[in-house]
PDB file of C-alpha atoms in Angstrom:
ATOM      1  CA  MET A   1     -44.688   1.989-116.385  1.00 51.00           C
ATOM      2  CA  SER A   2     -48.399   2.090-115.016  1.00 59.00           C
ATOM      3  CA  ASP A   3     -49.536   4.499-112.207  1.00 56.00           C
ATOM      4  CA  TYR A   4     -49.846   1.408-109.989  1.00 58.00           C
ATOM      5  CA  GLN A   5     -46.207   0.459-110.644  1.00 66.00           C
ATOM      6  CA  ASP A   6     -45.179   4.048-110.026  1.00 60.00           C
ATOM      7  CA  LEU A   7     -46.927   3.808-106.726  1.00 54.00           C
ATOM      8  CA  CYS A   8     -45.229   0.595-105.719  1.00 59.00           C
ATOM      9  CA  ALA A   9     -41.813   1.969-106.787  1.00 64.00           C
ATOM     10  CA  MET A  10     -42.395   5.050-104.675  1.00 56.00           C
ATOM     11  CA  TYR A  11     -42.933   2.946-101.494  1.00 56.00           C
ATOM     12  CA  GLY A  12     -40.249   0.547-102.359  1.00 61.00           C
ATOM     13  CA  ARG A  13     -42.690  -2.506-102.893  1.00 67.00           C
ATOM     14  CA  SER A  14     -43.293  -5.079-105.704  1.00 74.00           C
ATOM     15  CA  PRO A  15     -46.353  -4.736-107.931  1.00 70.00           C
ATOM     16  CA  SER A  16     -46.764  -8.504-107.229  1.00 74.00           C
ATOM     17  CA  ASP A  17     -46.978  -8.100-103.542  1.00 71.00           C
ATOM     18  CA  PRO A  18     -50.345  -8.958-102.630  1.00 66.00           C
ATOM     19  CA  ASP A  19     -50.223  -7.127 -99.257  1.00 64.00           C
ATOM     20  CA  PHE A  20     -49.079  -3.842-100.552  1.00 57.00           C
ATOM     21  CA  ILE A  21     -52.544  -2.106-100.865  1.00 56.00           C
ATOM     22  CA  ASP A  22     -53.652  -3.474 -97.528  1.00 56.00           C
ATOM     23  CA  ASP A  23     -50.468  -2.234 -95.875  1.00 56.00           C
ATOM     24  CA  LEU A  24     -50.863   1.116 -97.599  1.00 51.00           C
ATOM     25  CA  ILE A  25     -54.377   1.613 -96.322  1.00 46.00           C
ATOM     26  CA  ASP A  26     -53.465   0.576 -92.947  1.00 50.00           C
ATOM     27  CA  GLY A  27     -50.546   2.920 -92.873  1.00 48.00           C
ATOM     28  CA  PHE A  28     -52.728   5.807 -93.888  1.00 41.00           C
ATOM     29  CA  SER A  29     -55.345   4.992 -91.155  1.00 39.00           C
ATOM     30  CA  ARG A  30     -52.551   5.153 -88.649  1.00 43.00           C
ATOM     31  CA  GLU A  31     -50.800   8.172 -89.894  1.00 44.00           C
ATOM     32  CA  THR A  32     -50.297  11.149 -87.675  1.00 49.00           C
ATOM     33  CA  THR A  33     -52.339  14.213 -88.970  1.00 57.00           C
ATOM     34  CA  LEU A  34     -50.312  17.360 -88.643  1.00 53.00           C
ATOM     35  CA  GLU A  35     -52.367  20.384 -88.029  1.00 63.00           C
ATOM     36  CA  GLN A  36     -51.625  23.976 -89.122  1.00 61.00           C
ATOM     37  CA  GLU A  37     -50.692  24.834 -85.454  1.00 64.00           C
ATOM     38  CA  ASP A  38     -47.981  22.127 -85.746  1.00 54.00           C
ATOM     39  CA  TYR A  39     -46.340  23.977 -88.619  1.00 53.00           C
ATOM     40  CA  GLU A  40     -46.737  27.229 -86.977  1.00 60.00           C
ATOM     41  CA  TRP A  41     -45.164  26.100 -83.750  1.00 51.00           C
ATOM     42  CA  TYR A  42     -42.317  24.415 -85.732  1.00 51.00           C
ATOM     43  CA  GLU A  43     -41.622  27.695 -87.622  1.00 56.00           C
ATOM     44  CA  GLU A  44     -41.807  29.678 -84.634  1.00 58.00           C
ATOM     45  CA  ASN A  45     -39.302  27.288 -82.733  1.00 55.00           C
ATOM     46  CA  GLU A  46     -36.972  27.363 -85.720  1.00 59.00           C
ATOM     47  CA  ASN A  47     -36.843  31.093 -85.870  1.00 51.00           C
ATOM     48  CA  ARG A  48     -36.391  31.670 -82.184  1.00 61.00           C
ATOM     49  CA  LYS A  49     -32.983  32.350 -80.734  1.00 82.00           C
ATOM     50  CA  HIS A  50     -33.556  30.174 -77.751  1.00 85.00           C
ATOM     51  CA  TYR A  51     -30.588  31.220 -75.642  1.00 88.00           C
ATOM     52  CA  GLN A  52     -30.931  34.976 -76.130  1.00 88.00           C
ATOM     53  CA  LEU A  53     -34.754  34.683 -75.397  1.00 89.00           C
ATOM     54  CA  LEU A  54     -34.146  32.975 -72.039  1.00 94.00           C
ATOM     55  CA  VAL A  55     -31.446  35.404 -71.024  1.00 93.00           C
ATOM     56  CA  ASP A  56     -33.802  38.388 -71.834  1.00 93.00           C
ATOM     57  CA  GLN A  57     -36.693  36.613 -69.883  1.00 94.00           C
ATOM     58  CA  LEU A  58     -34.386  36.094 -66.823  1.00 96.00           C
ATOM     59  CA  GLU A  59     -33.079  39.685 -67.033  1.00 95.00           C
ATOM     60  CA  SER A  60     -36.624  40.971 -67.065  1.00 95.00           C
ATOM     61  CA  VAL A  61     -37.517  38.820 -63.920  1.00 94.00           C
ATOM     62  CA  ASP A  62     -34.397  40.174 -62.186  1.00 93.00           C
ATOM     63  CA  ILE A  63     -35.687  43.754 -62.673  1.00 94.00           C
ATOM     64  CA  ILE A  64     -39.397  42.882 -61.720  1.00 92.00           C
ATOM     65  CA  ARG A  65     -38.436  41.096 -58.515  1.00 90.00           C
ATOM     66  CA  GLU A  66     -36.994  44.322 -57.174  1.00 88.00           C
ATOM     67  CA  LEU A  67     -40.320  46.256 -57.521  1.00 91.00           C
ATOM     68  CA  ASP A  68     -41.822  47.757 -54.446  1.00 92.00           C
ATOM     69  CA  VAL A  69     -44.921  45.549 -54.021  1.00 92.00           C
ATOM     70  CA  PRO A  70     -47.279  45.990 -51.097  1.00 94.00           C
ATOM     71  CA  GLU A  71     -46.668  43.375 -48.291  1.00 94.00           C
ATOM     72  CA  GLN A  72     -50.087  41.877 -48.643  1.00 94.00           C
ATOM     73  CA  ALA A  73     -49.489  41.248 -52.341  1.00 95.00           C
ATOM     74  CA  ARG A  74     -45.887  39.995 -52.150  1.00 95.00           C
ATOM     75  CA  PHE A  75     -46.393  36.345 -51.779  1.00 96.00           C
ATOM     76  CA  SER A  76     -48.740  36.192 -54.722  1.00 96.00           C
ATOM     77  CA  PHE A  77     -46.267  38.285 -56.694  1.00 96.00           C
ATOM     78  CA  LEU A  78     -43.398  35.924 -56.015  1.00 96.00           C
ATOM     79  CA  VAL A  79     -45.646  32.868 -56.778  1.00 96.00           C
ATOM     80  CA  MET A  80     -46.354  34.344 -60.271  1.00 96.00           C
ATOM     81  CA  ILE A  81     -42.538  35.097 -60.889  1.00 96.00           C
ATOM     82  CA  HIS A  82     -41.428  31.602 -59.690  1.00 97.00           C
ATOM     83  CA  ALA A  83     -43.932  29.931 -62.092  1.00 95.00           C
ATOM     84  CA  HIS A  84     -42.748  32.191 -64.955  1.00 95.00           C
ATOM     85  CA  VAL A  85     -39.067  31.359 -64.592  1.00 97.00           C
ATOM     86  CA  VAL A  86     -39.656  27.679 -64.387  1.00 95.00           C
ATOM     87  CA  SER A  87     -41.901  27.825 -67.517  1.00 92.00           C
ATOM     88  CA  ALA A  88     -39.198  29.780 -69.444  1.00 94.00           C
ATOM     89  CA  VAL A  89     -36.605  27.182 -68.495  1.00 94.00           C
ATOM     90  CA  GLU A  90     -38.782  24.312 -69.553  1.00 90.00           C
ATOM     91  CA  GLY A  91     -39.441  26.082 -72.857  1.00 88.00           C
ATOM     92  CA  TYR A  92     -35.754  26.595 -73.421  1.00 91.00           C
ATOM     93  CA  LEU A  93     -34.739  23.049 -72.697  1.00 92.00           C
ATOM     94  CA  ALA A  94     -37.439  21.661 -75.017  1.00 87.00           C
ATOM     95  CA  GLY A  95     -36.934  24.210 -77.689  1.00 87.00           C
ATOM     96  CA  VAL A  96     -33.177  23.802 -78.005  1.00 90.00           C
ATOM     97  CA  PHE A  97     -33.509  20.070 -78.031  1.00 90.00           C
ATOM     98  CA  ILE A  98     -36.044  20.016 -80.721  1.00 86.00           C
ATOM     99  CA  HIS A  99     -34.326  22.447 -82.867  1.00 86.00           C
ATOM    100  CA  GLN A 100     -30.984  20.369 -82.721  1.00 88.00           C
ATOM    101  CA  VAL A 101     -32.629  16.980 -83.371  1.00 84.00           C
ATOM    102  CA  CYS A 102     -34.781  18.390 -86.317  1.00 80.00           C
ATOM    103  CA  ASN A 103     -31.764  19.780 -88.025  1.00 80.00           C
ATOM    104  CA  SER A 104     -29.466  16.936 -87.887  1.00 82.00           C
ATOM    105  CA  GLU A 105     -29.885  13.295 -89.216  1.00 80.00           C
ATOM    106  CA  GLU A 106     -27.239  12.067 -86.909  1.00 86.00           C
ATOM    107  CA  PHE A 107     -29.185  13.392 -83.806  1.00 86.00           C
ATOM    108  CA  THR A 108     -32.416  12.009 -85.215  1.00 79.00           C
ATOM    109  CA  ARG A 109     -30.821   8.617 -85.430  1.00 79.00           C
ATOM    110  CA  LYS A 110     -29.399   8.798 -81.868  1.00 84.00           C
ATOM    111  CA  LEU A 111     -32.743   9.618 -80.643  1.00 80.00           C
ATOM    112  CA  VAL A 112     -34.330   6.679 -82.307  1.00 73.00           C
ATOM    113  CA  GLU A 113     -31.768   4.453 -81.119  1.00 77.00           C
ATOM    114  CA  SER A 114     -31.597   5.646 -77.419  1.00 80.00           C
ATOM    115  CA  ASP A 115     -35.079   6.627 -76.419  1.00 73.00           C
ATOM    116  CA  PRO A 116     -37.477   3.681 -75.880  1.00 71.00           C
ATOM    117  CA  GLU A 117     -40.635   5.636 -76.364  1.00 67.00           C
ATOM    118  CA  PHE A 118     -39.652   7.230 -79.501  1.00 63.00           C
ATOM    119  CA  SER A 119     -38.077   4.152 -80.936  1.00 63.00           C
ATOM    120  CA  LYS A 120     -41.647   2.426 -80.633  1.00 66.00           C
ATOM    121  CA  ARG A 121     -43.178   5.183 -82.713  1.00 62.00           C
ATOM    122  CA  LYS A 122     -44.274   3.651 -86.027  1.00 63.00           C
ATOM    123  CA  PHE A 123     -43.873   6.000 -88.896  1.00 61.00           C
ATOM    124  CA  THR A 124     -46.072   5.172 -91.801  1.00 61.00           C
ATOM    125  CA  LEU A 125     -44.855   4.773 -95.261  1.00 58.00           C
ATOM    126  CA  ARG A 126     -46.076   8.021 -96.329  1.00 62.00           C
ATOM    127  CA  GLU A 127     -44.345   9.709 -93.358  1.00 59.00           C
ATOM    128  CA  ILE A 128     -41.020   8.194 -94.378  1.00 57.00           C
ATOM    129  CA  TYR A 129     -41.374   9.582 -97.860  1.00 56.00           C
ATOM    130  CA  GLN A 130     -42.537  13.056 -96.958  1.00 57.00           C
ATOM    131  CA  GLU A 131     -40.383  15.921 -97.826  1.00 54.00           C
ATOM    132  CA  LYS A 132     -37.772  16.731 -95.336  1.00 59.00           C
ATOM    133  CA  GLU A 133     -39.351  19.815 -94.040  1.00 61.00           C
ATOM    134  CA  THR A 134     -42.688  17.967 -93.377  1.00 66.00           C
ATOM    135  CA  LEU A 135     -41.004  15.165 -91.676  1.00 64.00           C
ATOM    136  CA  LYS A 136     -39.063  17.715 -89.392  1.00 69.00           C
ATOM    137  CA  VAL A 137     -42.583  19.051 -88.364  1.00 70.00           C
ATOM    138  CA  THR A 138     -43.671  15.512 -87.525  1.00 71.00           C
ATOM    139  CA  VAL A 139     -40.720  14.746 -85.301  1.00 72.00           C
ATOM    140  CA  ALA A 140     -40.980  18.208 -83.658  1.00 73.00           C
ATOM    141  CA  SER A 141     -44.644  17.736 -82.966  1.00 73.00           C
ATOM    142  CA  TYR A 142     -43.995  14.329 -81.451  1.00 73.00           C
ATOM    143  CA  LEU A 143     -41.143  15.621 -79.371  1.00 74.00           C
ATOM    144  CA  LYS A 144     -43.026  18.560 -78.168  1.00 73.00           C
ATOM    145  CA  ASP A 145     -45.784  16.421 -76.783  1.00 70.00           C
ATOM    146  CA  LEU A 146     -43.393  13.977 -75.290  1.00 68.00           C
ATOM    147  CA  ILE A 147     -40.937  16.159 -73.335  1.00 64.00           C
ATOM    148  CA  PHE A 148     -42.174  19.582 -73.063  1.00 62.00           C
ATOM    149  CA  HIS A 149     -43.519  19.132 -69.547  1.00 62.00           C
ATOM    150  CA  ASP A 150     -41.627  15.998 -68.411  1.00 72.00           C
ATOM    151  CA  LEU A 151     -38.108  16.987 -67.108  1.00 75.00           C
ATOM    152  CA  LYS A 152     -37.391  13.333 -66.252  1.00 79.00           C
ATOM    153  CA  LYS A 153     -37.047  12.713 -69.997  1.00 80.00           C
ATOM    154  CA  ILE A 154     -34.980  15.724 -70.599  1.00 83.00           C
ATOM    155  CA  LYS A 155     -31.789  14.679 -68.815  1.00 86.00           C
ATOM    156  CA  PRO A 156     -31.287  11.254 -70.428  1.00 87.00           C
ATOM    157  CA  MET A 157     -32.279  12.587 -73.943  1.00 87.00           C
ATOM    158  CA  TYR A 158     -29.699  15.450 -73.659  1.00 91.00           C
ATOM    159  CA  GLU A 159     -27.038  13.020 -72.622  1.00 91.00           C
ATOM    160  CA  ALA A 160     -27.800  10.304 -75.246  1.00 90.00           C
ATOM    161  CA  VAL A 161     -28.507  12.577 -78.206  1.00 91.00           C
ATOM    162  CA  LEU A 162     -26.470  15.857 -77.745  1.00 92.00           C
ATOM    163  CA  ASN A 163     -23.791  14.278 -75.382  1.00 92.00           C
ATOM    164  CA  HIS A 164     -24.530  16.911 -72.864  1.00 93.00           C
ATOM    165  CA  LYS A 165     -24.106  15.896 -69.215  1.00 90.00           C
ATOM    166  CA  PHE A 166     -26.040  18.089 -66.636  1.00 90.00           C
ATOM    167  CA  SER A 167     -24.575  19.080 -63.425  1.00 84.00           C
ATOM    168  CA  ASP A 168     -26.860  18.866 -60.443  1.00 86.00           C
ATOM    169  CA  LEU A 169     -30.336  19.399 -61.383  1.00 90.00           C
ATOM    170  CA  SER A 170     -31.996  18.925 -57.964  1.00 92.00           C
ATOM    171  CA  TRP A 171     -32.646  22.641 -57.830  1.00 95.00           C
ATOM    172  CA  LEU A 172     -34.854  22.379 -61.087  1.00 94.00           C
ATOM    173  CA  PHE A 173     -36.847  19.525 -59.886  1.00 92.00           C
ATOM    174  CA  LYS A 174     -37.600  21.259 -56.695  1.00 94.00           C
ATOM    175  CA  ALA A 175     -38.444  24.360 -58.548  1.00 95.00           C
ATOM    176  CA  VAL A 176     -40.849  22.382 -60.815  1.00 93.00           C
ATOM    177  CA  GLU A 177     -42.524  20.805 -57.691  1.00 93.00           C
ATOM    178  CA  ILE A 178     -43.035  24.282 -56.136  1.00 95.00           C
ATOM    179  CA  ARG A 179     -44.261  25.686 -59.544  1.00 94.00           C
ATOM    180  CA  HIS A 180     -46.971  22.796 -59.441  1.00 92.00           C
ATOM    181  CA  HIS A 181     -48.302  24.390 -56.125  1.00 94.00           C
ATOM    182  CA  CYS A 182     -48.057  27.702 -57.661  1.00 93.00           C
ATOM    183  CA  VAL A 183     -50.062  26.997 -60.708  1.00 90.00           C
ATOM    184  CA  HIS A 184     -52.745  24.614 -59.153  1.00 91.00           C
ATOM    185  CA  ARG A 185     -53.021  26.001 -55.629  1.00 92.00           C
ATOM    186  CA  ALA A 186     -51.886  29.554 -55.834  1.00 92.00           C
ATOM    187  CA  GLY A 187     -48.718  28.811 -53.881  1.00 92.00           C
ATOM    188  CA  TYR A 188     -50.095  26.536 -51.191  1.00 94.00           C
ATOM    189  CA  ASN A 189     -49.313  22.929 -50.706  1.00 92.00           C
ATOM    190  CA  LYS A 190     -51.886  20.055 -50.036  1.00 92.00           C
ATOM    191  CA  ASP A 191     -51.761  20.770 -46.468  1.00 92.00           C
ATOM    192  CA  GLY A 192     -52.730  24.432 -47.085  1.00 93.00           C
ATOM    193  CA  GLU A 193     -49.352  25.774 -46.167  1.00 94.00           C
ATOM    194  CA  LYS A 194     -47.474  28.505 -48.092  1.00 94.00           C
ATOM    195  CA  VAL A 195     -44.641  27.134 -50.242  1.00 95.00           C
ATOM    196  CA  GLU A 196     -41.212  28.556 -49.563  1.00 94.00           C
ATOM    197  CA  ILE A 197     -40.697  31.391 -51.943  1.00 95.00           C
ATOM    198  CA  SER A 198     -38.816  34.535 -51.319  1.00 94.00           C
ATOM    199  CA  VAL A 199     -36.981  37.205 -53.156  1.00 93.00           C
ATOM    200  CA  GLU A 200     -33.811  35.344 -52.319  1.00 94.00           C
ATOM    201  CA  SER A 201     -35.041  32.086 -53.594  1.00 96.00           C
ATOM    202  CA  ILE A 202     -36.017  33.718 -56.850  1.00 96.00           C
ATOM    203  CA  ALA A 203     -32.535  35.214 -57.220  1.00 95.00           C
ATOM    204  CA  ASP A 204     -31.049  31.645 -56.607  1.00 96.00           C
ATOM    205  CA  LEU A 205     -33.485  30.152 -59.271  1.00 97.00           C
ATOM    206  CA  LEU A 206     -32.227  32.974 -61.746  1.00 97.00           C
ATOM    207  CA  ASN A 207     -28.642  32.130 -60.987  1.00 96.00           C
ATOM    208  CA  HIS A 208     -29.154  28.431 -61.625  1.00 97.00           C
ATOM    209  CA  ALA A 209     -31.133  28.884 -64.737  1.00 96.00           C
ATOM    210  CA  THR A 210     -28.584  31.379 -66.254  1.00 96.00           C
ATOM    211  CA  ASP A 211     -25.719  28.711 -65.499  1.00 96.00           C
ATOM    212  CA  LEU A 212     -27.708  25.903 -66.993  1.00 95.00           C
ATOM    213  CA  ALA A 213     -28.439  27.825 -70.146  1.00 94.00           C
ATOM    214  CA  GLY A 214     -24.860  28.832 -70.457  1.00 93.00           C
ATOM    215  CA  GLU A 215     -23.717  25.172 -70.190  1.00 94.00           C
ATOM    216  CA  ILE A 216     -26.114  23.989 -72.730  1.00 93.00           C
ATOM    217  CA  ASP A 217     -25.385  26.876 -75.096  1.00 90.00           C
ATOM    218  CA  SER A 218     -21.767  25.906 -74.985  1.00 89.00           C
ATOM    219  CA  THR A 219     -22.512  22.280 -75.772  1.00 90.00           C
ATOM    220  CA  VAL A 220     -24.725  22.981 -78.783  1.00 84.00           C
ATOM    221  CA  GLY A 221     -22.356  25.735 -80.007  1.00 78.00           C
ATOM    222  CA  THR A 222     -19.746  23.070 -80.532  1.00 72.00           C
ATOM    223  CA  VAL A 223     -22.110  21.042 -82.850  1.00 62.00           C
ATOM    224  CA  ARG A 224     -24.292  23.625 -84.629  1.00 53.00           C
ATOM    225  CA  SER A 225     -24.614  27.318 -84.809  1.00 41.00           C
ATOM    226  CA  TYR A 226     -28.205  28.720 -84.437  1.00 41.00           C
TER     227      TYR A 226
END
């Protein structure tokens, strides 16, 4: 068998197909290029114990919020803590989902079938025939960019793919909105008013985050240990 015939066989095409080379070149030109940082992020995400990491972060914040901070610095102190907690929760939600999908052909299939944006993603022939580990990085990189900072996508994805139904998430959406003001205007809204943050609101946020993580950990624990 010639090299050309071998190439055709590898991509499931016939040597007599006149469009094969054009399709192959077109596919390569549209191919997603994986950077070294994509591999590094994937390895880091795979090696991370997501639940325990979040618990440790929340426990640290619970200790920090009790520090005796001068009154004139207290608001800024709480602004930073609020932003940190929300970012930790976002990282947990995205990290767990990506880990589960990348380690299950069933979950990958469910994602493609249920998510309209992901189902539109056109994988090239080369990507389809990549080694499994490389394909996992491709999927992980795509998901990271897609959902890491968009909680509206998190809920339907968790339900459709992992069969996890969230309880009330209004607290999280509110916390994300406040975090936006914390990050972009140092805790002030568009009208120049301070957002509502207190030691008590941080405590409530920690409780909600802990409960959320416990529920998700229980769900993923029934399908895969990690």
